[in-house]
mmCIF file of C-alpha atoms in Angstrom:
data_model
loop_
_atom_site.group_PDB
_atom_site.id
_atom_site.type_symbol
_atom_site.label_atom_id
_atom_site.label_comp_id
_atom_site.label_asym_id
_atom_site.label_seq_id
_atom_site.Cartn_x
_atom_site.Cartn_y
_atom_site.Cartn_z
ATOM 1 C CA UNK A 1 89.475 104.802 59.495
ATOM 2 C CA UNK A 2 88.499 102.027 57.271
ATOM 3 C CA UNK A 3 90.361 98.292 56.687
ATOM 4 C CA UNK A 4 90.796 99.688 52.675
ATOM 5 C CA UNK A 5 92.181 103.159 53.959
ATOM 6 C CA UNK A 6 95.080 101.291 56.544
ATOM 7 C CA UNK A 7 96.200 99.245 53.456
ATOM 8 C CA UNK A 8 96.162 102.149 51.458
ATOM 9 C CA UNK A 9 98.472 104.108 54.131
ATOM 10 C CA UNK A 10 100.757 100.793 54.361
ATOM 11 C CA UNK A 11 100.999 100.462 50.522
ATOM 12 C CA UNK A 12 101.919 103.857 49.949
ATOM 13 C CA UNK A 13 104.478 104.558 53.085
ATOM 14 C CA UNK A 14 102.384 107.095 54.450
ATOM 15 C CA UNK A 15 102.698 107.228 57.947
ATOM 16 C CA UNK A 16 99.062 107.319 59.712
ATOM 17 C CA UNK A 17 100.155 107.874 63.071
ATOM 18 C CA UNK A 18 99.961 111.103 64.875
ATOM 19 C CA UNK A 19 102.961 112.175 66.502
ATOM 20 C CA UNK A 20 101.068 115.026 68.920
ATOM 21 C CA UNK A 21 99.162 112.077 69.956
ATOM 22 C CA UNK A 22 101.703 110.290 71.707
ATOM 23 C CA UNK A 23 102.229 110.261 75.400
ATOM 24 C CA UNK A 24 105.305 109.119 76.736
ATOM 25 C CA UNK A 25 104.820 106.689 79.884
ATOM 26 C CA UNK A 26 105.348 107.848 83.470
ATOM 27 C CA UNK A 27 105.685 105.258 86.250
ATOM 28 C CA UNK A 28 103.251 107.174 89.396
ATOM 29 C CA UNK A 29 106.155 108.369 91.956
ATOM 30 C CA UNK A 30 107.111 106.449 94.791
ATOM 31 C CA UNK A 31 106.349 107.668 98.068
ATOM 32 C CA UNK A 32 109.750 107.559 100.026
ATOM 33 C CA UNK A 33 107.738 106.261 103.508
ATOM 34 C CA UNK A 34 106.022 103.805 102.397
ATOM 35 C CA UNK A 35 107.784 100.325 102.696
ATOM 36 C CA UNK A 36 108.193 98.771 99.849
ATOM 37 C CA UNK A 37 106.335 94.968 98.900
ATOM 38 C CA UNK A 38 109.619 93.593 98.517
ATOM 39 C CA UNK A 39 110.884 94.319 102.328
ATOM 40 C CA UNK A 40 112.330 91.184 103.641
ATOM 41 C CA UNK A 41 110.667 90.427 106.547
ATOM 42 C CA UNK A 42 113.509 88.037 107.441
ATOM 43 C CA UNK A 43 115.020 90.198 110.483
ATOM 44 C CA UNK A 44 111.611 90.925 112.001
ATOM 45 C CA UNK A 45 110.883 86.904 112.280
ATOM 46 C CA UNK A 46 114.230 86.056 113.691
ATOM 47 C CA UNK A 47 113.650 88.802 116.704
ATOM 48 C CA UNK A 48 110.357 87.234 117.168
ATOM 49 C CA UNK A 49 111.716 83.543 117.241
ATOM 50 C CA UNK A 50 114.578 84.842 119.332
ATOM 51 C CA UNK A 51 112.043 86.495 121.978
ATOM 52 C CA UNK A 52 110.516 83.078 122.035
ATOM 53 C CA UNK A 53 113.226 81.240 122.396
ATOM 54 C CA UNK A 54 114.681 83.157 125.083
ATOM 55 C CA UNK A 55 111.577 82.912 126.978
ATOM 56 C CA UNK A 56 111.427 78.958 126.773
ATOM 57 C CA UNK A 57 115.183 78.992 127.703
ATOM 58 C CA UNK A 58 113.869 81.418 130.879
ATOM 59 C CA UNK A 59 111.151 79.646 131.615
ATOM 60 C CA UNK A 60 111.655 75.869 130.882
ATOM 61 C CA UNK A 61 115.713 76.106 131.395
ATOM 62 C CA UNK A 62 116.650 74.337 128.389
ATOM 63 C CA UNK A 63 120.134 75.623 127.490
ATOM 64 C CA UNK A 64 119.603 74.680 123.721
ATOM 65 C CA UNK A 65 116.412 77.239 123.698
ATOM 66 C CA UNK A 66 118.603 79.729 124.407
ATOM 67 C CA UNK A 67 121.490 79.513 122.520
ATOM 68 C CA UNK A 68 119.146 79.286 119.711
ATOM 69 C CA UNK A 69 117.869 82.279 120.757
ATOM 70 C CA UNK A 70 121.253 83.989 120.598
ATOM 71 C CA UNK A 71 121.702 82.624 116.923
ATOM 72 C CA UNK A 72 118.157 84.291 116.064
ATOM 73 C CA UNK A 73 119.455 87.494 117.608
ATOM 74 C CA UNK A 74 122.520 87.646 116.029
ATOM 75 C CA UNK A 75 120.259 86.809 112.329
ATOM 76 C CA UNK A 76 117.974 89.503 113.254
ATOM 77 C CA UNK A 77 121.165 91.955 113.713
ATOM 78 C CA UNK A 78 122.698 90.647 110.704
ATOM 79 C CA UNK A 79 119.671 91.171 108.557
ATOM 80 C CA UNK A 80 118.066 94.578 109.917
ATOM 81 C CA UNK A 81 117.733 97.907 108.082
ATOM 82 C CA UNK A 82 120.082 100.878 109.163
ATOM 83 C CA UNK A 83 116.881 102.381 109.905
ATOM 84 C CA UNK A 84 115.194 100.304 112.284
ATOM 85 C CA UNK A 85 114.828 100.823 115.766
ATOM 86 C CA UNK A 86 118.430 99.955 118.090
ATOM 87 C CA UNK A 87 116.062 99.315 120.932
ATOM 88 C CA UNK A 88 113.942 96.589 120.057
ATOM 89 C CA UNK A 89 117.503 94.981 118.442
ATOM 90 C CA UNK A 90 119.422 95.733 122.185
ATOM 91 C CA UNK A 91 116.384 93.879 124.019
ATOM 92 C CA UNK A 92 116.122 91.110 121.837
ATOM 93 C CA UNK A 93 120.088 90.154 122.319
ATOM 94 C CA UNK A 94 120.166 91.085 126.144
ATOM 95 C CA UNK A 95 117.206 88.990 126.581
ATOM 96 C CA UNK A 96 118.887 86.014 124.965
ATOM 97 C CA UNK A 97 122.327 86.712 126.600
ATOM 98 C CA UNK A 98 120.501 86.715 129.708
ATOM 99 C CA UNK A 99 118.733 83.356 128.716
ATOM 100 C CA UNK A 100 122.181 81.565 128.402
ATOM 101 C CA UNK A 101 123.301 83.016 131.558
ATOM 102 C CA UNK A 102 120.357 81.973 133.635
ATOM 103 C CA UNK A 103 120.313 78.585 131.999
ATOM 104 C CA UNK A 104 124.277 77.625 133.222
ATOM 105 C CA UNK A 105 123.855 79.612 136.676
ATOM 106 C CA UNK A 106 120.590 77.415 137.388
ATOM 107 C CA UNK A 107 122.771 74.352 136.259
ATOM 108 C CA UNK A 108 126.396 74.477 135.421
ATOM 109 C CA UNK A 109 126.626 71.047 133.644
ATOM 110 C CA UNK A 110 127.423 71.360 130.260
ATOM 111 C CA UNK A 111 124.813 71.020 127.746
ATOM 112 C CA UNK A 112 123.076 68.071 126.594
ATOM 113 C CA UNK A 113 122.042 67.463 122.918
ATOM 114 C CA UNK A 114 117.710 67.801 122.991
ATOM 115 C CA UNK A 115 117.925 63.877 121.742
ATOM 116 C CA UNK A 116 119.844 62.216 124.294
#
């Protein structure tokens, strides 16, 4: 089609589009397993800070560790998917539960602040 034959069409009202020519869009489907880019990885970090926590609260009996490590736990439950894994969630809070406990059986006095 030439530059004088689109003026032509425009000047005249002819329509030169072809309407069997158009194709309506079609997003590609969605495959339901695959995760999504916008997961938020949120609850996944908290059960891994938690894990750490709870292990310096085992390990190097600070009682702030672990109740930090209780806070990440209860994040992580707060934040998880219905269809995530109970397990992994059930470990991660007995493991920080168990991090408090240890903490004020190895030394009952109550907790002092880290910067005191």
């Amino acid at each position: 089609m030439s530059a004088s034959n689109g003026i032509a069409a425009s000047v005249t009202g002819i329509d030169p589009r072809r309407p069997n020519k158009v194709v309506r869009y079609r997003p590609p489907p969605v495959a339901e397993n695959s995760s999504a880019p916008a997961d938020d990885p949120i609850a996944d970090y908290m059960n891994l800070l938690g894990m750490v926590f709870s292990m310096c609260g085992l390990m190097m009996k600070l009682k702030w560790c672990a109740w930090v490590a209780v806070y990440c736990a209860f994040i992580s439950f707060a934040n998880s998917r219905a269809t995530e894994d109970s397990k992994q969630m059930l470990s991660s809070f007995m493991l920080s539960i168990s991090a408090v406990v240890m903490s004020y059986l190895q030394n009952p006095q109550p907790m002092t602040p880290p910067w005191q």
